Amino acid sequence: MSSSNKTLTYYEILNIEKTSTKDEIKKAYKKQALIWHPDRNLNNQEEATNKFKQIQDAYETLMDDNERAWYDDHMYMMTTKNNISSKNEDQLFNEPEQVNLFNYLSSNCYTTFNTKDKNNFYSIFENLFITILKEEELYSNHKTYTKPTNIPKFGNETTNIELVIQFYQFWNKFTTKRTFAWKDKWKLSEAPNSYIRRNMEKENEEERKSAKKEYNETLKHVLKKMKSKDPRILKEIERKKKLEEEELLKKEEERKKVEEFKRKYHLEKEKLKKQLEEEVMIGDNDDLDDDDVEVDEEFNEMQDALDEVEDLFDNLYFNNKKKNVSDEEEEEEEENKENVNKEEENNEKEQEELQKEEKQEEEEIKEKKKNKKQLEKKNKQQKQSSENTKKEKEEIIILNEEESKQQQQQEEEEQKNEEEEDSVVNNTTTKEKKKRRRADKNNKKENEKKESLKCNVCGEEFPTRNSLFTHIKQKGHALHK
């Protein structure tokens, strides 16, 4: 960037290093202020005034630690004269033409506070916020953007202070609705797959959020700078300060009056006491002996009168003090009420949050219990099923063993019968023997089937083996070893 598009940094204005301490900044400020004060430069007042403004801005910013840190982070943007329409290396798109808020952080953006002059304080900042609203409409999402209504105007030197305060309150709460889509680093259409596309979207969203936050913070700094220079706000601060001082003086005068009144009262009281004592002591000693009772009564009456006067004074003093303090007490009561209300609201919010947290914890505990019960049920079912399968296996093994035994017995009997038949029936032919044997075998098998398809516990007969097994499983008629 060429030097014509750059302004001096605050460090260059004060002719100091970036690492300078506050003492060094003070010395540099005094030195530069003496050189460029308008009263010392009558032949070159315009340049001296602008230079003196820059020196004051630099001093105010660099002496505040928070402001200095923020300035160091944004120094490059503040020293750029042109509007923002550039493109960073990481950015995919050029930024649209929009006002550079950093230019309005310097007092040199306006020349005077007189509304008759062209570049006066009020017209410059009025136009700035009109431009901001136009840009909001241009660069926001048109589907979701709603134009704000009842926007307070910045006004001029004659604007009512209440309207001025409303303006600052509105813009302090303001947050930009611009999309900042031009800050995107990636073009989503170039993503080779959905995974990379999601990562591109995530990075683009982070860039947009960062730009939005940066814009809102810069706007807040501009408002802070404006408020510190606004003659109407400064006048209102001065007015409130005077009222507070007058109130303090009034209270001090009232306190002095009360103290003086109290002092005079005590003097009068002492005088009256002395007079009473002198009057009582006057007279002959003989008369005093005779009229002792009358003197005591007279003294007591005077003492009562003194007490009444003292009570009257105390009441007057109390009432006077009450009147003086009543306003303060009312104010304190109102403040206390407001504080109490705020505390109650905060407590209610905290209680609501605690209740929500407790509910969430209870729900989590309930869910855990449910899951635990479900797991226990599943485990029980699995155990039962495993036990049932074991029983079924055992039953099948027993039945198979019984069947194998019966088959062995049948085969043995068949062999015996064949041997007997061969020995007894020698005359019969081989065909008849075979027929008889087959018939005997079939009869035996039917009998064995009938016997084998019978429950060994209850004796009930079944047509098939499956029906027998279901009966054993349901009734629990399995024979255990």
Coordinates of C-alpha atoms in Angstrom, one line a residue:
M1 CA 0.0 0.0 0.0
S2 CA 1.3 3.4 -0.9
S3 CA 2.1 6.0 1.8
S4 CA -0.8 8.3 0.5
N5 CA -3.3 5.7 1.7
K6 CA -1.8 5.4 5.2
T7 CA -1.9 7.7 8.3
L8 CA 0.6 7.8 11.1
T9 CA 0.2 5.4 14.0
Y10 CA -0.3 6.8 17.6
Y11 CA 3.3 5.7 18.4
E12 CA 4.6 7.7 15.4
I13 CA 2.4 10.7 16.3
L14 CA 4.0 10.8 19.8
N15 CA 7.4 9.8 18.4
I16 CA 7.8 6.8 20.8
E17 CA 8.4 3.1 20.6
K18 CA 5.7 0.5 20.7
T19 CA 7.1 -0.8 24.0
S20 CA 7.1 2.6 25.7
T21 CA 5.9 2.9 29.3
K22 CA 3.2 5.2 30.6
D23 CA 5.8 7.6 32.0
E24 CA 7.5 7.8 28.6
I25 CA 4.1 8.4 26.9
K26 CA 3.3 11.3 29.3
K27 CA 6.6 12.9 28.6
A28 CA 6.2 12.5 24.9
Y29 CA 2.6 13.9 25.1
K30 CA 3.7 17.0 27.0
K31 CA 6.5 17.6 24.5
Q32 CA 4.3 17.3 21.4
A33 CA 1.4 19.2 23.0
L34 CA 3.7 22.2 23.6
I35 CA 5.0 22.1 20.0
W36 CA 1.6 21.8 18.4
H37 CA -0.8 23.7 20.7
P38 CA -3.0 26.0 18.5
D39 CA -2.2 29.0 20.7
R40 CA 1.5 28.6 19.9
N41 CA 0.9 28.3 16.2
L42 CA -1.2 31.3 15.3
N43 CA 0.2 31.4 11.7
N44 CA -0.6 27.8 11.1
Q45 CA -3.7 27.2 13.2
E46 CA -5.6 24.7 11.0
E47 CA -2.7 22.2 10.8
A48 CA -1.8 22.7 14.5
T49 CA -5.4 22.0 15.5
N50 CA -5.6 18.7 13.5
K51 CA -2.2 17.7 14.9
F52 CA -3.2 18.6 18.4
K53 CA -6.3 16.4 18.1
Q54 CA -4.2 13.5 16.9
I55 CA -1.8 13.9 19.9
Q56 CA -4.8 14.0 22.3
D57 CA -6.3 10.8 20.7
A58 CA -3.0 9.0 20.9
Y59 CA -2.4 10.0 24.6
E60 CA -6.0 9.0 25.7
T61 CA -5.8 5.6 23.9
L62 CA -2.2 4.6 24.9
M63 CA -2.7 5.5 28.6
D64 CA -5.7 3.1 28.8
D65 CA -4.4 -0.5 29.0
N66 CA -7.5 -2.1 27.4
E67 CA -7.8 0.5 24.7
R68 CA -4.1 0.2 23.9
A69 CA -4.3 -3.6 23.6
W70 CA -7.3 -3.2 21.2
Y71 CA -5.5 -0.6 19.2
D72 CA -2.4 -2.7 18.8
D73 CA -4.5 -5.5 17.4
H74 CA -6.3 -3.2 14.9
M75 CA -3.5 -0.7 14.1
Y76 CA -3.3 -1.7 10.4
M77 CA -7.0 -1.2 9.9
M78 CA -7.0 2.2 11.7
T79 CA -4.2 3.5 9.6
T80 CA -6.0 2.6 6.3
K81 CA -7.8 5.6 4.9
N82 CA -9.9 3.9 2.2
N83 CA -13.1 2.0 2.6
I84 CA -12.9 -1.7 3.0
S85 CA -13.1 -3.4 -0.4
S86 CA -10.0 -5.5 -0.4
K87 CA -9.4 -9.3 -0.4
N88 CA -7.1 -11.3 1.9
E89 CA -5.0 -14.3 0.7
D90 CA -7.3 -16.8 2.5
Q91 CA -10.5 -15.2 1.2
L92 CA -12.3 -16.6 -1.8
F93 CA -14.3 -13.5 -2.7
N94 CA -13.7 -9.7 -2.8
E95 CA -15.3 -7.8 0.0
P96 CA -18.1 -5.5 -1.0
E97 CA -17.8 -1.7 -0.7
Q98 CA -18.5 -0.8 2.9
V99 CA -17.6 2.0 5.3
N100 CA -14.3 1.6 7.2
L101 CA -15.3 2.1 10.9
F102 CA -11.7 2.5 12.0
N103 CA -11.5 5.9 10.2
Y104 CA -14.1 7.2 12.7
L105 CA -12.0 6.4 15.8
S106 CA -9.9 9.5 15.1
S107 CA -10.9 13.0 16.0
N108 CA -9.7 14.1 12.6
C109 CA -12.8 12.6 10.9
Y110 CA -14.6 15.9 11.8
T111 CA -13.3 19.5 12.0
T112 CA -15.7 21.3 14.3
F113 CA -18.8 21.1 16.6
N114 CA -20.5 24.0 14.9
T115 CA -23.5 22.7 12.9
K116 CA -23.1 25.5 10.3
D117 CA -19.7 24.1 9.2
K118 CA -19.7 21.3 6.5
N119 CA -17.7 18.6 8.3
N120 CA -19.1 19.1 11.8
F121 CA -19.3 16.4 14.4
Y122 CA -23.0 15.9 14.2
S123 CA -23.4 15.6 10.4
I124 CA -20.4 13.3 10.1
F125 CA -21.7 10.7 12.6
E126 CA -25.4 11.1 11.5
N127 CA -24.3 10.2 7.9
L128 CA -22.2 7.3 9.3
F129 CA -25.1 5.6 10.9
I130 CA -27.4 6.2 8.0
T131 CA -24.8 4.4 5.8
I132 CA -24.5 1.5 8.3
L133 CA -28.3 0.9 8.1
K134 CA -28.2 1.0 4.3
E135 CA -25.3 -1.6 4.3
E136 CA -27.2 -3.8 6.7
E137 CA -30.1 -4.0 4.3
L138 CA -27.7 -4.7 1.3
Y139 CA -25.5 -7.3 2.9
S140 CA -28.0 -9.2 5.1
N141 CA -29.9 -12.3 4.2
H142 CA -33.0 -10.9 2.5
K143 CA -35.2 -13.9 3.5
T144 CA -34.6 -13.4 7.3
Y145 CA -33.7 -9.7 7.5
T146 CA -36.3 -7.3 9.0
K147 CA -35.7 -3.6 8.9
P148 CA -35.5 -2.1 12.4
T149 CA -38.1 0.6 13.2
N150 CA -38.2 3.6 15.6
I151 CA -34.5 4.2 15.2
P152 CA -33.4 7.3 17.2
K153 CA -31.5 10.0 15.2
F154 CA -28.2 11.3 16.3
G155 CA -29.5 14.9 16.1
N156 CA -27.4 18.1 16.6
E157 CA -26.4 20.5 19.4
T158 CA -30.0 21.4 20.1
T159 CA -31.3 17.9 20.5
N160 CA -32.9 16.9 23.8
I161 CA -30.5 15.0 26.0
E162 CA -33.1 12.2 26.5
L163 CA -33.2 11.5 22.8
V164 CA -29.4 11.6 22.7
I165 CA -29.2 8.9 25.4
Q166 CA -31.8 6.8 23.5
F167 CA -29.6 7.0 20.4
Y168 CA -26.5 5.7 22.3
Q169 CA -28.6 3.0 24.1
F170 CA -30.1 1.7 20.8
W171 CA -26.7 1.4 19.1
N172 CA -25.0 -0.1 22.1
K173 CA -27.5 -3.0 21.9
F174 CA -27.2 -3.2 18.1
T175 CA -25.7 -6.3 16.5
T176 CA -25.1 -6.6 12.8
K177 CA -27.2 -9.0 10.6
R178 CA -24.7 -9.1 7.7
T179 CA -23.9 -12.5 6.4
F180 CA -20.2 -11.9 5.8
A181 CA -20.4 -14.5 3.1
W182 CA -17.4 -12.8 1.4
K183 CA -15.2 -14.1 4.2
D184 CA -15.6 -17.7 3.0
K185 CA -12.4 -19.6 2.4
W186 CA -13.9 -22.4 0.4
K187 CA -16.3 -22.9 -2.5
L188 CA -18.6 -25.7 -1.6
S189 CA -19.3 -26.8 -5.1
E190 CA -15.7 -27.8 -5.5
A191 CA -15.9 -30.3 -2.6
P192 CA -15.1 -33.9 -3.9
N193 CA -17.3 -35.6 -1.3
S194 CA -19.7 -34.9 1.6
Y195 CA -17.1 -35.2 4.3
I196 CA -14.9 -32.5 2.9
R197 CA -17.9 -30.4 2.1
R198 CA -18.9 -30.4 5.8
N199 CA -15.4 -29.4 6.9
M200 CA -15.5 -26.6 4.3
E201 CA -18.9 -25.4 5.6
K202 CA -17.5 -25.5 9.2
E203 CA -14.4 -23.4 8.3
N204 CA -16.6 -20.9 6.3
E205 CA -19.0 -20.5 9.3
E206 CA -16.1 -19.8 11.7
E207 CA -14.7 -17.1 9.4
R208 CA -18.2 -15.5 9.2
K209 CA -18.7 -15.6 13.0
S210 CA -15.2 -14.1 13.6
A211 CA -15.9 -11.2 11.1
K212 CA -19.3 -10.5 12.7
K213 CA -17.8 -10.3 16.2
E214 CA -15.0 -8.0 14.9
Y215 CA -17.5 -5.7 13.3
N216 CA -19.7 -5.4 16.4
E217 CA -16.7 -4.7 18.7
T218 CA -15.4 -2.0 16.3
L219 CA -18.8 -0.3 16.3
K220 CA -18.9 -0.3 20.1
H221 CA -15.4 1.4 20.1
V222 CA -16.7 4.0 17.7
L223 CA -19.7 4.7 20.0
K224 CA -17.4 4.9 23.0
K225 CA -15.2 7.4 21.3
M226 CA -18.2 9.5 20.1
K227 CA -19.6 9.6 23.6
S228 CA -16.4 10.8 25.1
K229 CA -16.3 13.7 22.6
D230 CA -20.1 14.5 22.4
P231 CA -20.6 18.0 23.8
R232 CA -24.2 17.1 24.8
I233 CA -23.1 14.2 26.9
L234 CA -20.2 16.1 28.4
K235 CA -22.7 19.0 29.3
E236 CA -25.0 16.5 30.9
I237 CA -22.2 15.0 33.0
E238 CA -21.2 18.5 34.1
R239 CA -24.8 19.3 35.0
K240 CA -25.1 16.2 37.1
K241 CA -21.8 16.9 38.8
K242 CA -22.9 20.4 39.7
L243 CA -26.2 19.2 41.1
E244 CA -24.3 16.6 43.3
E245 CA -22.0 19.4 44.5
E246 CA -24.9 21.7 45.3
E247 CA -26.7 18.9 47.1
L248 CA -23.6 18.3 49.2
L249 CA -23.2 22.0 50.0
K250 CA -26.9 22.2 51.0
K251 CA -26.5 19.2 53.3
E252 CA -23.4 20.7 54.8
E253 CA -25.1 24.0 55.5
E254 CA -28.1 22.3 57.0
R255 CA -25.8 20.3 59.3
K256 CA -24.0 23.5 60.4
K257 CA -27.4 25.2 61.1
V258 CA -28.5 22.3 63.3
E259 CA -25.2 22.2 65.1
E260 CA -25.4 26.0 65.8
F261 CA -29.1 25.7 66.9
K262 CA -28.0 22.9 69.3
R263 CA -25.1 24.9 70.7
K264 CA -27.4 27.9 71.4
Y265 CA -30.0 25.7 73.0
H266 CA -27.4 24.3 75.4
L267 CA -26.2 27.8 76.3
E268 CA -29.7 29.0 77.0
K269 CA -30.4 25.9 79.1
E270 CA -27.3 26.5 81.2
K271 CA -28.3 30.1 81.8
L272 CA -31.8 29.2 82.8
K273 CA -30.5 26.6 85.3
K274 CA -28.1 29.2 86.9
Q275 CA -31.0 31.7 87.2
L276 CA -33.2 29.2 88.9
E277 CA -30.4 28.2 91.3
E278 CA -29.8 31.9 92.2
E279 CA -33.4 32.6 92.8
V280 CA -33.8 29.6 95.0
M281 CA -30.7 30.5 97.1
I282 CA -31.9 34.2 97.6
G283 CA -33.5 35.0 101.0
D284 CA -32.9 34.6 104.7
N285 CA -31.6 31.4 106.0
D286 CA -34.3 31.4 108.7
D287 CA -37.1 31.8 106.2
L288 CA -35.6 28.9 104.2
D289 CA -35.8 26.7 107.2
D290 CA -39.4 27.6 107.8
D291 CA -40.5 27.4 104.2
D292 CA -38.4 24.5 103.1
V293 CA -41.3 22.6 101.5
E294 CA -42.4 25.6 99.4
V295 CA -38.9 26.1 98.0
D296 CA -38.6 22.5 97.0
E297 CA -41.9 22.6 95.2
E298 CA -40.9 25.8 93.4
F299 CA -37.6 24.3 92.4
N300 CA -39.3 21.1 91.1
E301 CA -41.8 23.2 89.0
M302 CA -38.9 25.1 87.4
Q303 CA -37.0 21.8 86.8
D304 CA -40.1 20.4 85.1
A305 CA -40.3 23.5 82.9
L306 CA -36.7 23.0 81.9
D307 CA -37.4 19.4 81.0
E308 CA -40.4 20.5 78.8
V309 CA -38.2 23.0 77.0
E310 CA -35.6 20.2 76.4
D311 CA -38.2 17.9 75.1
L312 CA -39.5 20.6 72.7
F313 CA -36.0 21.2 71.4
D314 CA -35.4 17.5 71.0
N315 CA -38.6 17.2 68.9
L316 CA -37.7 20.2 66.8
Y317 CA -34.2 18.9 66.3
F318 CA -35.5 15.4 65.4
N319 CA -38.1 16.8 63.0
N320 CA -35.5 19.1 61.3
K321 CA -33.1 16.2 61.0
K322 CA -35.8 13.9 59.7
K323 CA -36.7 16.4 57.0
N324 CA -33.1 16.7 56.0
V325 CA -32.5 13.0 56.0
S326 CA -35.9 12.0 54.5
D327 CA -34.9 12.6 50.9
E328 CA -31.7 10.7 51.4
E329 CA -33.5 7.8 53.0
E330 CA -36.1 7.7 50.3
E331 CA -33.4 7.5 47.7
E332 CA -31.6 4.9 49.7
E333 CA -34.8 3.0 50.1
E334 CA -35.5 3.1 46.4
E335 CA -32.0 1.9 45.6
N336 CA -32.3 -0.8 48.2
K337 CA -35.6 -1.9 46.7
E338 CA -34.1 -2.0 43.3
N339 CA -31.1 -3.9 44.6
V340 CA -33.5 -6.3 46.4
N341 CA -35.6 -6.8 43.3
K342 CA -32.5 -7.4 41.2
E343 CA -31.2 -9.9 43.8
E344 CA -34.6 -11.6 43.9
E345 CA -34.7 -11.8 40.2
N346 CA -31.1 -13.2 40.1
N347 CA -32.1 -15.7 42.9
E348 CA -35.2 -16.8 41.0
K349 CA -33.1 -17.3 37.9
E350 CA -30.5 -19.2 39.8
Q351 CA -33.3 -21.3 41.4
E352 CA -34.8 -22.0 38.1
E353 CA -31.4 -23.1 36.7
L354 CA -30.8 -25.3 39.7
Q355 CA -34.3 -26.8 39.3
K356 CA -33.6 -27.5 35.7
E357 CA -30.3 -29.1 36.5
E358 CA -31.9 -31.2 39.3
K359 CA -34.6 -32.3 36.9
Q360 CA -32.0 -33.2 34.3
E361 CA -30.1 -35.2 36.9
E362 CA -33.3 -36.9 38.0
E363 CA -34.1 -37.8 34.5
E364 CA -30.6 -39.1 33.9
I365 CA -30.9 -41.2 37.1
K366 CA -34.3 -42.5 36.0
E367 CA -32.9 -43.4 32.5
K368 CA -29.9 -45.1 34.2
K369 CA -32.3 -47.1 36.4
K370 CA -34.5 -48.1 33.4
N371 CA -31.4 -49.2 31.5
K372 CA -30.2 -51.1 34.5
K373 CA -33.6 -52.9 34.9
Q374 CA -33.7 -53.6 31.2
L375 CA -30.2 -55.1 31.3
E376 CA -31.2 -57.2 34.4
K377 CA -34.3 -58.4 32.6
K378 CA -32.3 -59.3 29.5
N379 CA -29.7 -61.1 31.7
K380 CA -32.5 -63.1 33.5
Q381 CA -34.1 -64.0 30.2
Q382 CA -30.8 -65.1 28.8
K383 CA -30.1 -67.2 31.9
Q384 CA -33.6 -68.7 31.7
S385 CA -33.2 -69.4 28.0
S386 CA -29.8 -71.0 28.6
E387 CA -31.2 -73.1 31.5
N388 CA -34.1 -74.2 29.3
T389 CA -31.8 -75.1 26.5
K390 CA -29.7 -77.1 28.9
K391 CA -32.7 -78.9 30.1
E392 CA -33.9 -79.6 26.6
K393 CA -30.5 -80.9 25.7
E394 CA -30.4 -83.1 28.7
E395 CA -33.9 -84.4 27.9
I396 CA -32.9 -85.2 24.3
I397 CA -29.8 -87.0 25.5
I398 CA -31.8 -89.1 27.9
L399 CA -34.3 -90.0 25.2
N400 CA -31.6 -90.8 22.7
E401 CA -29.9 -93.0 25.3
E402 CA -33.2 -94.8 26.0
E403 CA -33.8 -95.3 22.3
S404 CA -30.3 -96.7 21.8
K405 CA -30.8 -99.1 24.7
Q406 CA -34.2 -100.2 23.3
Q407 CA -32.7 -100.7 19.8
Q408 CA -29.9 -102.9 21.3
Q409 CA -32.4 -104.9 23.2
Q410 CA -34.6 -105.4 20.1
E411 CA -31.6 -106.5 18.0
E412 CA -30.6 -109.0 20.6
E413 CA -34.1 -110.4 20.8
E414 CA -34.4 -110.5 17.1
Q415 CA -31.1 -112.6 16.9
K416 CA -32.4 -114.9 19.6
N417 CA -35.8 -115.4 17.8
E418 CA -34.1 -116.0 14.5
E419 CA -31.9 -118.7 16.1
E420 CA -34.9 -120.3 17.8
E421 CA -36.9 -120.2 14.6
D422 CA -34.1 -121.7 12.6
S423 CA -33.8 -124.5 15.1
V424 CA -37.5 -125.2 15.6
V425 CA -38.9 -124.5 12.1
N426 CA -36.6 -126.5 9.8
N427 CA -39.3 -127.5 7.3
T428 CA -40.5 -124.0 6.4
T429 CA -39.1 -122.3 3.4
T430 CA -36.7 -119.4 3.5
K431 CA -39.4 -117.1 2.0
E432 CA -41.9 -117.8 4.7
K433 CA -39.2 -117.3 7.3
K434 CA -38.4 -113.9 5.9
K435 CA -42.0 -112.9 5.7
R436 CA -42.5 -113.8 9.3
R437 CA -39.4 -112.1 10.4
R438 CA -40.5 -108.9 8.6
A439 CA -43.9 -109.0 10.1
D440 CA -42.5 -109.6 13.6
K441 CA -40.1 -106.7 13.1
N442 CA -42.9 -104.3 12.0
N443 CA -45.1 -105.4 14.9
K444 CA -42.2 -104.8 17.3
K445 CA -41.4 -101.4 15.9
E446 CA -45.0 -100.3 16.2
N447 CA -45.0 -101.5 19.8
E448 CA -41.7 -99.7 20.5
K449 CA -42.9 -96.5 18.9
K450 CA -46.0 -96.6 21.1
E451 CA -43.9 -97.2 24.2
S452 CA -41.2 -94.6 23.3
L453 CA -43.8 -91.8 22.5
K454 CA -45.2 -92.1 26.1
C455 CA -44.3 -89.7 28.9
N456 CA -42.3 -91.6 31.5
V457 CA -43.7 -89.4 34.3
C458 CA -47.5 -89.1 33.6
G459 CA -47.8 -92.0 31.1
E460 CA -49.6 -89.8 28.4
E461 CA -49.1 -91.0 24.8
F462 CA -48.2 -88.7 21.9
P463 CA -48.4 -89.2 18.1
T464 CA -45.0 -87.6 17.4
R465 CA -41.7 -87.0 19.1
N466 CA -42.1 -83.2 18.8
S467 CA -45.4 -83.2 20.6
L468 CA -43.8 -85.4 23.4
F469 CA -40.8 -82.9 23.7
T470 CA -43.1 -79.8 23.9
H471 CA -45.2 -81.7 26.6
I472 CA -42.0 -82.5 28.6
K473 CA -40.8 -78.8 28.3
Q474 CA -44.1 -77.3 29.3
K475 CA -45.0 -79.7 32.2
G476 CA -41.4 -80.1 33.4
H477 CA -41.6 -83.9 33.2
A478 CA -38.0 -84.4 32.3
L479 CA -36.1 -87.3 34.1
H480 CA -32.9 -86.1 35.7
K481 CA -29.9 -88.3 36.3

